[in-house]
Short mmCIF file of N, CA and C in Angstrom, two decimals:
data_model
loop_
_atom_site.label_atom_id
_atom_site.label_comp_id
_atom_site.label_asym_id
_atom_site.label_seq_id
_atom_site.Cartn_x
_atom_site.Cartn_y
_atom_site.Cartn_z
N UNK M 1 -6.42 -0.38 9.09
CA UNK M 1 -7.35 0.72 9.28
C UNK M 1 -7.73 0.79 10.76
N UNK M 2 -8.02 1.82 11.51
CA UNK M 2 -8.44 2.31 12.41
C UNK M 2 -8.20 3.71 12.98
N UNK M 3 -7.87 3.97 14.28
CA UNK M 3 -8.43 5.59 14.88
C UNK M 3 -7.32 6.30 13.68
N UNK M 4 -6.40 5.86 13.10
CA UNK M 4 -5.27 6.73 12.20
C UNK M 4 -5.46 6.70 11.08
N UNK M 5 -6.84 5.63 10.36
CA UNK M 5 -6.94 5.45 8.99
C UNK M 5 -7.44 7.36 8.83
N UNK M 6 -6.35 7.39 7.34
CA UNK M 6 -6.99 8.99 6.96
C UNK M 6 -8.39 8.78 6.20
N UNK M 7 -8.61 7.79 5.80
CA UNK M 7 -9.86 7.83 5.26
C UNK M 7 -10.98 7.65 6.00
N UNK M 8 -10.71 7.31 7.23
CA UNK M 8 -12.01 7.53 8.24
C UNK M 8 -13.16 8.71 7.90
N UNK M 9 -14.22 8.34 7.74
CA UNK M 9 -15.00 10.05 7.52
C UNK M 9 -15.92 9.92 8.61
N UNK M 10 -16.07 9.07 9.54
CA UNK M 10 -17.01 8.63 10.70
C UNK M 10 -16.70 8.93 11.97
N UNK M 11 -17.43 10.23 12.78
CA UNK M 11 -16.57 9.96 14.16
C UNK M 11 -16.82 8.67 15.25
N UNK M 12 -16.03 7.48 15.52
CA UNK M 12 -16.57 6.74 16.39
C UNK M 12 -16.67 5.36 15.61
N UNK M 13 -16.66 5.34 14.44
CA UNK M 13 -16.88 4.14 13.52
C UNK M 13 -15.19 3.96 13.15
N UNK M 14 -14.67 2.89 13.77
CA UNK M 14 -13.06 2.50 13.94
C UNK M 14 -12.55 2.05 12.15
N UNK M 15 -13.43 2.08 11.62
CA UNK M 15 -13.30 2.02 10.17
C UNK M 15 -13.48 2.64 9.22
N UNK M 16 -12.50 3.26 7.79
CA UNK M 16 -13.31 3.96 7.00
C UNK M 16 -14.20 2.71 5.82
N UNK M 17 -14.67 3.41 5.01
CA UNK M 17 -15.94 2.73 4.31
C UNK M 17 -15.19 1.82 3.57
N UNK M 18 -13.97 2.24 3.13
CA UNK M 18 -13.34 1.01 2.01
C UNK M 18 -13.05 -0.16 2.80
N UNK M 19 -12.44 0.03 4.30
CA UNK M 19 -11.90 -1.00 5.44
C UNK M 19 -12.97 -2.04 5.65
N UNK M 20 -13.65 -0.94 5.69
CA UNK M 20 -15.27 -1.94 6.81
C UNK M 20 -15.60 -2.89 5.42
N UNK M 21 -15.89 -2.37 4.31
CA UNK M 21 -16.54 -3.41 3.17
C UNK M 21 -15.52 -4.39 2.65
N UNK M 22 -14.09 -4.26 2.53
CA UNK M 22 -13.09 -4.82 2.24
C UNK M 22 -12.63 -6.19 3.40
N UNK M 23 -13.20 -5.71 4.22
CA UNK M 23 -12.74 -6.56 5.89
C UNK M 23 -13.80 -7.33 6.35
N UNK M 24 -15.02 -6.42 6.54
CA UNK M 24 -16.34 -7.16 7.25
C UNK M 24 -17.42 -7.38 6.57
N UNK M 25 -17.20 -6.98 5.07
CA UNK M 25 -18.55 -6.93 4.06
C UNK M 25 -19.52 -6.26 4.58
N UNK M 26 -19.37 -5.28 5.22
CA UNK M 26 -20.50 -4.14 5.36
C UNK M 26 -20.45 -2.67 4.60
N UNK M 27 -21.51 -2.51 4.86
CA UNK M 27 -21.21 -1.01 4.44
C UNK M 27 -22.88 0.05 4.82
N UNK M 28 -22.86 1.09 5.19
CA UNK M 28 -23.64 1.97 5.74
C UNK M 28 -24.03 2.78 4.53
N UNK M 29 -25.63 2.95 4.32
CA UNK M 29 -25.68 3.57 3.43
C UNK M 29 -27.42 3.95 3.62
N UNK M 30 -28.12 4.70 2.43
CA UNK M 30 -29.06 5.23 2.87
C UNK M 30 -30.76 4.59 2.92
N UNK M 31 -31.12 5.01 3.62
CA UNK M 31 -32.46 4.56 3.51
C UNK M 31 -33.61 5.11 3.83
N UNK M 32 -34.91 4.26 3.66
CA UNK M 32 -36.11 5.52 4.01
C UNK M 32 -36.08 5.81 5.43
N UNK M 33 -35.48 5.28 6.36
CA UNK M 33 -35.17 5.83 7.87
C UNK M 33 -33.99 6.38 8.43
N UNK M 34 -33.23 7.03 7.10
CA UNK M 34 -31.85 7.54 7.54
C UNK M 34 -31.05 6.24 6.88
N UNK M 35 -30.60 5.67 7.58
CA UNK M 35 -29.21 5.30 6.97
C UNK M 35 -29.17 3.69 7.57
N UNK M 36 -28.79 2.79 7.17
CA UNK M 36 -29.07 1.14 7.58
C UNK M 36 -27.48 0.88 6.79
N UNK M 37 -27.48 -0.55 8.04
CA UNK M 37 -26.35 -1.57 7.82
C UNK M 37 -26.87 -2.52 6.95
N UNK M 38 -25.94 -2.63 5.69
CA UNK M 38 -26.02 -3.57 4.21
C UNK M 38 -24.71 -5.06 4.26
N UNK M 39 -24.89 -5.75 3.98
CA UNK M 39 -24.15 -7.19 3.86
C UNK M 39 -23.72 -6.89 2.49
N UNK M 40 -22.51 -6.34 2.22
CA UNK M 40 -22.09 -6.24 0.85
C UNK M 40 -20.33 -7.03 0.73
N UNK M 41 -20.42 -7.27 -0.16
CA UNK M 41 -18.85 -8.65 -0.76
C UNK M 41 -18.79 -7.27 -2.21
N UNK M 42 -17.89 -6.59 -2.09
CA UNK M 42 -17.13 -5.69 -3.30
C UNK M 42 -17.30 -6.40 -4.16
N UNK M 43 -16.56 -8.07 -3.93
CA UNK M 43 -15.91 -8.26 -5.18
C UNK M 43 -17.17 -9.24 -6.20
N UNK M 44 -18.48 -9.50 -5.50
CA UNK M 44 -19.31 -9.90 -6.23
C UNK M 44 -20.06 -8.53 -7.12
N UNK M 45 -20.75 -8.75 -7.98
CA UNK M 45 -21.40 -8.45 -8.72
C UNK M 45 -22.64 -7.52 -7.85
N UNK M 46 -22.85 -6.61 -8.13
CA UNK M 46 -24.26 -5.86 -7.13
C UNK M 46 -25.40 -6.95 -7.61
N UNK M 47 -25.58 -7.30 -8.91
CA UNK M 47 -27.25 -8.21 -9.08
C UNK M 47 -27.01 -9.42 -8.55
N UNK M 48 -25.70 -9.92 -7.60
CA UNK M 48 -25.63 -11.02 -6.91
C UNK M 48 -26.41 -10.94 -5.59
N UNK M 49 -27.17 -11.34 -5.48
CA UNK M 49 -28.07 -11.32 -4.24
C UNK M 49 -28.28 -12.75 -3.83
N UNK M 50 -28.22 -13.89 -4.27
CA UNK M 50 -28.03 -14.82 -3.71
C UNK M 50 -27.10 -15.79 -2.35
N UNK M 51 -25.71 -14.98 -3.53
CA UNK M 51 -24.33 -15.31 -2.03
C UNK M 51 -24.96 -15.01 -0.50
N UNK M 52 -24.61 -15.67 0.37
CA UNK M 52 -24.73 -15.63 1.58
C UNK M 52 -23.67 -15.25 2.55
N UNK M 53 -23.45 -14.24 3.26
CA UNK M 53 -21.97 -13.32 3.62
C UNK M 53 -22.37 -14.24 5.20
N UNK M 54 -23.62 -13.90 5.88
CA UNK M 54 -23.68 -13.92 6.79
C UNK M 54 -24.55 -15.41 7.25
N UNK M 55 -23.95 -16.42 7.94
CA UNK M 55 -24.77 -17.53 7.86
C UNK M 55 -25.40 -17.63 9.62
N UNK M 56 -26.34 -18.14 9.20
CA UNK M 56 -26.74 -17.91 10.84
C UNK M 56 -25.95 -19.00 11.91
N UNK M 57 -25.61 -19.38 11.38
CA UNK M 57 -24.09 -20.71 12.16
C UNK M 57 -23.40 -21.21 11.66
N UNK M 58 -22.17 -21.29 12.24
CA UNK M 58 -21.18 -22.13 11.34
C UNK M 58 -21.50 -24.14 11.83
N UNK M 59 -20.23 -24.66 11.16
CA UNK M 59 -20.41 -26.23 11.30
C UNK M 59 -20.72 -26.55 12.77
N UNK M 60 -20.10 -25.71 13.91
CA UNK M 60 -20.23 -26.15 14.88
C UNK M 60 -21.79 -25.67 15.79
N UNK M 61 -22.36 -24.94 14.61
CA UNK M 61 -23.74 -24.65 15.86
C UNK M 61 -23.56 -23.01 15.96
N UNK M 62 -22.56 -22.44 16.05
CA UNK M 62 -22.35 -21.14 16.51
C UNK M 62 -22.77 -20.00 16.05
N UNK M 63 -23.24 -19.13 16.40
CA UNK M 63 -24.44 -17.94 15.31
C UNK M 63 -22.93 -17.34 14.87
N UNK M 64 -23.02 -16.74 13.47
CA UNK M 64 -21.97 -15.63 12.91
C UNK M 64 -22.40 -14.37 13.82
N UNK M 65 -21.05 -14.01 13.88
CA UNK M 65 -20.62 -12.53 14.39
C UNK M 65 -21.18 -11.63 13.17
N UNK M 66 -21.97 -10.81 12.88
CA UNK M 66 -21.95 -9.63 11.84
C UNK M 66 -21.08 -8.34 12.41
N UNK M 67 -20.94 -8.14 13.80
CA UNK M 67 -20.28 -7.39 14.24
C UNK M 67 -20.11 -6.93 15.76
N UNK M 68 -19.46 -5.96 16.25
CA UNK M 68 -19.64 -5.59 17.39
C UNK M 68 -20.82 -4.30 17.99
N UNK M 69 -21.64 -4.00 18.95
CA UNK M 69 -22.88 -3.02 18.92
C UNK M 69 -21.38 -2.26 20.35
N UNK M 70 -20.74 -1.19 19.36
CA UNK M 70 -19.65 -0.09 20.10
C UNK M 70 -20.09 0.92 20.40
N UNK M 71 -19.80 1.52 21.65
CA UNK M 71 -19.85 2.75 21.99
C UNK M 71 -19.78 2.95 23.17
N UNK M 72 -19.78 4.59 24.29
CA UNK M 72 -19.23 4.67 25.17
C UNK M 72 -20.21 3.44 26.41
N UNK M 73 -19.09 3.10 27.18
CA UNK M 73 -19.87 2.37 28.25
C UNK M 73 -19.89 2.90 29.46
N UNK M 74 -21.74 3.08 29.88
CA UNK M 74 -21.80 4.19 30.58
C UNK M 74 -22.73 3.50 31.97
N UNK M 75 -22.46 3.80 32.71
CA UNK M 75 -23.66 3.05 33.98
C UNK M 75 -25.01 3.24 34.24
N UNK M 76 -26.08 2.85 34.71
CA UNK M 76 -27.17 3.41 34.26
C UNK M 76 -27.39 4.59 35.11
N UNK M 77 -26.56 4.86 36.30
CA UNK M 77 -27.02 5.98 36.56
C UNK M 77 -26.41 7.59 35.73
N UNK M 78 -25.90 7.17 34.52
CA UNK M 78 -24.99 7.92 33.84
C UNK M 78 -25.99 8.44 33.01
N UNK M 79 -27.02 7.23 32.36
CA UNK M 79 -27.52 6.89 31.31
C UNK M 79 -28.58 7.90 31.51
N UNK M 80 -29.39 7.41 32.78
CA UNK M 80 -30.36 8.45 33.31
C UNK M 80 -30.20 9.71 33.09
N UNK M 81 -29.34 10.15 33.91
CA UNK M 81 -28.77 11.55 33.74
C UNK M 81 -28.55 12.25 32.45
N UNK M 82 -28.12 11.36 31.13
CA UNK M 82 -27.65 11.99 30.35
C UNK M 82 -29.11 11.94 29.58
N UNK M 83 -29.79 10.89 29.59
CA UNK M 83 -31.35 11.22 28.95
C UNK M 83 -32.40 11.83 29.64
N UNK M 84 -32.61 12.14 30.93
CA UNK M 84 -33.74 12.38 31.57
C UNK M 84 -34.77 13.63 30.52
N UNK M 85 -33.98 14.47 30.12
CA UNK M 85 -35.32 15.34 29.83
C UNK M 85 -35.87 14.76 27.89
N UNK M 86 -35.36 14.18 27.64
CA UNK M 86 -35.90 13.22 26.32
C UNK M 86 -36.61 11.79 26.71
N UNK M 87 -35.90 11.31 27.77
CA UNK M 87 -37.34 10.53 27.80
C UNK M 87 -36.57 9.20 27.16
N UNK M 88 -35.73 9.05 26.23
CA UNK M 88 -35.70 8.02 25.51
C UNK M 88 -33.93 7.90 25.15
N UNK M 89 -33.41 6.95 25.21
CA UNK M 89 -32.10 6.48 24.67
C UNK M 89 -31.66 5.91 23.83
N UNK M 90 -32.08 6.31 22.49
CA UNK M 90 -32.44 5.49 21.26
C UNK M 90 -31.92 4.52 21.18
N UNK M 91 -30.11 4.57 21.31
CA UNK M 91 -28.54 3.99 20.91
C UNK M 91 -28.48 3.64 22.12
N UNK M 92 -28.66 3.49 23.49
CA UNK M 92 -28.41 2.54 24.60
C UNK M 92 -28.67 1.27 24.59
N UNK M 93 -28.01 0.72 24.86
CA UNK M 93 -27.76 -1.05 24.69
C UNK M 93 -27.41 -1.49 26.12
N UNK M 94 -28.17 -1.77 27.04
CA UNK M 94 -27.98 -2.70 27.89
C UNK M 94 -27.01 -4.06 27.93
N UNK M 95 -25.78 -4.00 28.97
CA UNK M 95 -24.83 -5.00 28.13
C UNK M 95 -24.79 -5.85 29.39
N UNK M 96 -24.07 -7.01 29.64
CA UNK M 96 -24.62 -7.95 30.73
C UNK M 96 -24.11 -7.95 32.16
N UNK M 97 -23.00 -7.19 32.12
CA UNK M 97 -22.81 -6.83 33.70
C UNK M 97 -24.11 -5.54 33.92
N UNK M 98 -24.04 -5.99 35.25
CA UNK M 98 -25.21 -5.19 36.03
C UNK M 98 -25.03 -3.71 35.63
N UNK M 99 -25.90 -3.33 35.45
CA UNK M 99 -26.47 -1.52 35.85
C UNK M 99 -24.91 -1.09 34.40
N UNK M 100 -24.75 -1.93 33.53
CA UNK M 100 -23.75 -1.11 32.82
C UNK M 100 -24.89 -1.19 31.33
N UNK M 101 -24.49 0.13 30.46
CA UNK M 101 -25.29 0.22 29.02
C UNK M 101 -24.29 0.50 27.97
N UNK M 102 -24.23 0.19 26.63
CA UNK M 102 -23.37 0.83 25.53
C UNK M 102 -23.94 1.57 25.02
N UNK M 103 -23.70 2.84 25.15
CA UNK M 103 -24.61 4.11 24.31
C UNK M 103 -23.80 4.34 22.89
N UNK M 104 -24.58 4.21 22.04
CA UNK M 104 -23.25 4.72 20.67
C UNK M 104 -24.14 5.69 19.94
N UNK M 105 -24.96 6.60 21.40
CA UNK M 105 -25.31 8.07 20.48
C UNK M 105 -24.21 8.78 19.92
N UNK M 106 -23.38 9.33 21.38
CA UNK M 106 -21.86 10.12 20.74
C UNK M 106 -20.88 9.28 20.04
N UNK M 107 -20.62 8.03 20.83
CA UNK M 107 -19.19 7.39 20.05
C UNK M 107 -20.49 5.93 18.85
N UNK M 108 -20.22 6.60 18.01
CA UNK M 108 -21.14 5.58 17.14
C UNK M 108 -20.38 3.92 16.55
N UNK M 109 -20.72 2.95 16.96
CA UNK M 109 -20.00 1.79 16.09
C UNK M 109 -21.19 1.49 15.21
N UNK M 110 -20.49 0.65 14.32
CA UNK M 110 -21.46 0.29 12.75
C UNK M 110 -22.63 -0.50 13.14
N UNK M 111 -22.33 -1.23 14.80
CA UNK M 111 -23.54 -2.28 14.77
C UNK M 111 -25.01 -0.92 15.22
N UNK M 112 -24.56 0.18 15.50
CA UNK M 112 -25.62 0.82 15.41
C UNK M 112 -26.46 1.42 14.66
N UNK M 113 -26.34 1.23 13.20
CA UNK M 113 -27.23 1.23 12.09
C UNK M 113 -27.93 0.25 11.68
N UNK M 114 -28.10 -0.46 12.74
CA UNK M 114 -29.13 -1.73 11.99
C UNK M 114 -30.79 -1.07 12.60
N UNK M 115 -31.32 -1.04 11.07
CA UNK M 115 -32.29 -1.03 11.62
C UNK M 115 -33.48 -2.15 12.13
N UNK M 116 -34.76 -1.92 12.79
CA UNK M 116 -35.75 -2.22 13.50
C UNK M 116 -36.95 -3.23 12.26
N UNK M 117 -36.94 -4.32 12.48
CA UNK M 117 -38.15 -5.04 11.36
C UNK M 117 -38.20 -6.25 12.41
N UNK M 118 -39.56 -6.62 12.50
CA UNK M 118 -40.33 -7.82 13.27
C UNK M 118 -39.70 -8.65 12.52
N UNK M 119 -39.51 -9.33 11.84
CA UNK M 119 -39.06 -10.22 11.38
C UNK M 119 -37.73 -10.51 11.40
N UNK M 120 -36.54 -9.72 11.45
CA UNK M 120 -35.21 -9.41 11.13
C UNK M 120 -34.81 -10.81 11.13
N UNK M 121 -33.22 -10.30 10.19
CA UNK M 121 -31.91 -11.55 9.91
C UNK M 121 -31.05 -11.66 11.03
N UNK M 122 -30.85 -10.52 12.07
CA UNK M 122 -29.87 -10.76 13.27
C UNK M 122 -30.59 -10.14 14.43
N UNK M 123 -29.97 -9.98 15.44
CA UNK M 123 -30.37 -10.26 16.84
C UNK M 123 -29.24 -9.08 17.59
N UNK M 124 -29.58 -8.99 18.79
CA UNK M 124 -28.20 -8.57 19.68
C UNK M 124 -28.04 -9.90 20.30
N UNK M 125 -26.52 -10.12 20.37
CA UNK M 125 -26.33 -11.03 21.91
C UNK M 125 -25.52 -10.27 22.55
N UNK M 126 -24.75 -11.38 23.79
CA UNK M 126 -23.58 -10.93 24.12
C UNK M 126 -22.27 -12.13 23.49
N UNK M 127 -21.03 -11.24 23.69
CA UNK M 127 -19.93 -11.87 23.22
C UNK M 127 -19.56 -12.53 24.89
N UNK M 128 -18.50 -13.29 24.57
CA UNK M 128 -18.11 -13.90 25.66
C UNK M 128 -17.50 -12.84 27.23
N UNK M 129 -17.13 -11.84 26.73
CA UNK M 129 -16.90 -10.65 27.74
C UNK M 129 -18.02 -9.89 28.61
N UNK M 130 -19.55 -9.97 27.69
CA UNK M 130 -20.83 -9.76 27.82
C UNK M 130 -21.27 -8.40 27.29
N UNK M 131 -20.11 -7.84 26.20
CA UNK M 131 -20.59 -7.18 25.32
C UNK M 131 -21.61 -7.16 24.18
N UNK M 132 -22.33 -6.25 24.23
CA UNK M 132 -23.24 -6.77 22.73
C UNK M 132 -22.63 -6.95 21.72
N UNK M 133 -23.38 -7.81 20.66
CA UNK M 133 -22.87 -7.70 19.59
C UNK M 133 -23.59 -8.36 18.21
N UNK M 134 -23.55 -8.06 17.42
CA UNK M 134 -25.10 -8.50 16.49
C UNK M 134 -24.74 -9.41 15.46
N UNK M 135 -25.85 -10.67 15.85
CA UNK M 135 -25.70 -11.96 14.87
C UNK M 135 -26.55 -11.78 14.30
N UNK M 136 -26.11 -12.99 12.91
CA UNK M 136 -27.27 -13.59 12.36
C UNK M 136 -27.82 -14.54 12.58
N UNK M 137 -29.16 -14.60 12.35
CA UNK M 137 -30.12 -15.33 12.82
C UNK M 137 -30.71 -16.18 11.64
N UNK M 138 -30.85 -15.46 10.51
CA UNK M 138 -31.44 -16.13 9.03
C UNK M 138 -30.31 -15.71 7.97
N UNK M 139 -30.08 -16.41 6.70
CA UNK M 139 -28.91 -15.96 6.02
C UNK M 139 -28.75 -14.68 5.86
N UNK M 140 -28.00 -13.98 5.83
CA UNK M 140 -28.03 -12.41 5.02
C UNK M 140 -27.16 -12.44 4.30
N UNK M 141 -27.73 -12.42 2.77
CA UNK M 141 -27.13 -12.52 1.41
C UNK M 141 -26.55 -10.99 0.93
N UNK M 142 -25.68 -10.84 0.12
CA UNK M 142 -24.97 -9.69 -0.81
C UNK M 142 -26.21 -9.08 -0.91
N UNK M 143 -26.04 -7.48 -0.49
CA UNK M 143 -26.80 -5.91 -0.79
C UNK M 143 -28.37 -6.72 -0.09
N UNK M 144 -28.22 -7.24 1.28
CA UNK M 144 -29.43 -7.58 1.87
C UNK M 144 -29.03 -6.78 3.17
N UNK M 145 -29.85 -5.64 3.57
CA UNK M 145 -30.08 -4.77 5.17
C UNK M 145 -30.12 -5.24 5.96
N UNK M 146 -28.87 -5.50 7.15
CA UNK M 146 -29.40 -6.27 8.42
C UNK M 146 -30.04 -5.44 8.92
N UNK M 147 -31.24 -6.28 9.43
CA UNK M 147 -32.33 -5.64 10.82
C UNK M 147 -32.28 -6.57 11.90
N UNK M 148 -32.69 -5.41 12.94
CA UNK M 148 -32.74 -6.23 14.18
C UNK M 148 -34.29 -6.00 14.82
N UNK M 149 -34.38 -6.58 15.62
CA UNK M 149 -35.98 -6.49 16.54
C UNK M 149 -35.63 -5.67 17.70
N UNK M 150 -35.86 -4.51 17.72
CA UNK M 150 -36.02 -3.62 18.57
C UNK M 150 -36.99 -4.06 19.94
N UNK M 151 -37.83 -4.86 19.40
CA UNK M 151 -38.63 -5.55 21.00
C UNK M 151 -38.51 -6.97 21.03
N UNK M 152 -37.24 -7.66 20.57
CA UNK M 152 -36.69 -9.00 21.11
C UNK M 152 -36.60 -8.94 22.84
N UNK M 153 -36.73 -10.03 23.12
CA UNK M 153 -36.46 -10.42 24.36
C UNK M 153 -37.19 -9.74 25.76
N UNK M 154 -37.00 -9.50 27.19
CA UNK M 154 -37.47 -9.47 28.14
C UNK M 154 -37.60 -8.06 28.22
N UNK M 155 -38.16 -7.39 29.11
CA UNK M 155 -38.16 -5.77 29.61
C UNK M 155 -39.31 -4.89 28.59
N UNK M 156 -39.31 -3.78 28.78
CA UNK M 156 -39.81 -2.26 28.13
C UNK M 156 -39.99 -2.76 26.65
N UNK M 157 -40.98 -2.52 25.92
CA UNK M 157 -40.96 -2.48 24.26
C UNK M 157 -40.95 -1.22 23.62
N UNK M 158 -40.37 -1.24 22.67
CA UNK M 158 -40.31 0.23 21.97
C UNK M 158 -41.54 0.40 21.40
N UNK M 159 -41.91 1.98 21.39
CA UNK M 159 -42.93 2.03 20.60
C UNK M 159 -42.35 3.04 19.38
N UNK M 160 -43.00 2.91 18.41
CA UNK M 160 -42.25 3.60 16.83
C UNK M 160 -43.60 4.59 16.79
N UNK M 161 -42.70 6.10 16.45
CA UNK M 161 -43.60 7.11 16.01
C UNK M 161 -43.48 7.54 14.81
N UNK M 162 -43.87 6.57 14.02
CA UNK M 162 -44.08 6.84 12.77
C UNK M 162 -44.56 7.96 11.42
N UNK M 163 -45.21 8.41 12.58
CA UNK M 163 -45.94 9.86 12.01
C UNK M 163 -44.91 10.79 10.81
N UNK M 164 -43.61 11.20 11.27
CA UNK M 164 -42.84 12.21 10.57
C UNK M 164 -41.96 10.56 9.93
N UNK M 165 -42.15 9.30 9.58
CA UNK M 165 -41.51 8.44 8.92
C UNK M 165 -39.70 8.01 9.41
N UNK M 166 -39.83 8.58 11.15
CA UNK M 166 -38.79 8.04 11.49
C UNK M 166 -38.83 7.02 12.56
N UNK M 167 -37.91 6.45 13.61
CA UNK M 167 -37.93 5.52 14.31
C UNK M 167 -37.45 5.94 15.69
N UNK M 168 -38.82 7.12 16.14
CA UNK M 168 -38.06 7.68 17.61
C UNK M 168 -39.14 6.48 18.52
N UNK M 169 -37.97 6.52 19.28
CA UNK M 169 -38.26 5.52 20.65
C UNK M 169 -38.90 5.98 21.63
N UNK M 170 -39.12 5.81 22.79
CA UNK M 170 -39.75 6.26 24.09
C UNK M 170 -38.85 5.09 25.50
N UNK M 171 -37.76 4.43 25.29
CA UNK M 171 -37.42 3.14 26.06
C UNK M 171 -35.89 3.02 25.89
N UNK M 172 -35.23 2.36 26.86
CA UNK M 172 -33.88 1.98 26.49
C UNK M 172 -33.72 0.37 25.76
N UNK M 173 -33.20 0.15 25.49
CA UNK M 173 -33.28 -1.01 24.56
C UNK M 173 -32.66 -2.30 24.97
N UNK M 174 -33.06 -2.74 26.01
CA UNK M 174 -32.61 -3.99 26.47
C UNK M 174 -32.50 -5.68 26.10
N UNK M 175 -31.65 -6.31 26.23
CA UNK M 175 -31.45 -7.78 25.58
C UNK M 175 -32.12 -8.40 26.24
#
């Protein structure tokens, strides 16, 4: 599966839905904020909620990969430009070379449906290239929502305008 799978129905998401759950045990689906990333195994049972897909390290110490946080990579003076009169870059991801961001407003990858909870099961890091990319942090078991912390780590905090029950930002979203 990828940019030629015919079953793709996602622009920007390198997987269609059978690939991604068959391959990475995910799957995108709906929620009270639009739409969130789920830890799902097909071949278990849906009232299995115990299994653990995603462990927060393997034997050697190492956090699990849940996935890659994809999309176009743009510089910040790109970033600016392309947000200035909104104010806010919801999907910008600050990645670890200097002044570079992953925006996956237009080109969307799956790690950009995770949503926002203080508490969350994964994290952003970087991969060894210094791309983002989103671990787990606490187990995430079968048909359990990864979330991430939208105000982890150093810089700007998001603020949530909750009012109309969605998750608009005011900040770019830095590691």
């Amino acid at each position: 599966c990828g940019h030629k799978c015919p079953n793709r129905a996602v622009e920007g998401i390198t997987s269609c839905w059978q690939h991604l759950l068959k391959n990475q045990h995910l799957r995108i689906k709906k929620t009270v904020h639009g739409k969130g990333l789920f830890a799902i195994d097909s071949k278990l049972p849906k009232t299995d909620t115990s299994t653990i897909l995603f462990h927060p390290s393997n034997k050697k110490g190492t956090p699990k990969r849940v996935t890659p946080y994809l999309g176009e990579i743009l510089s910040e003076k790109d970033i600016i430009q392309r947000y200035t009169t909104q104010g806010t870059a919801p999907y910008a991801v600050k990645a670890r070379q200097k002044n570079m961001f992953v925006d996956a407003a237009l080109h969307r990858g799956v790690g950009s449906y995770c949503n926002h909870r203080a508490n969350p099961n994964a994290k952003l890091a970087f991969d060894g290239n210094g791309y983002p990319i989103i671990i787990a942090i606490r187990p995430i078991h079968n048909n359990d929502e990864i979330f991430i912390n939208y105000n982890r780590g150093k810089g700007k905090r998001y603020q949530f305008d909750n009012s109309a029950g969605t998750h608009k930002t005011n900040r770019l979203h830095e590691i």
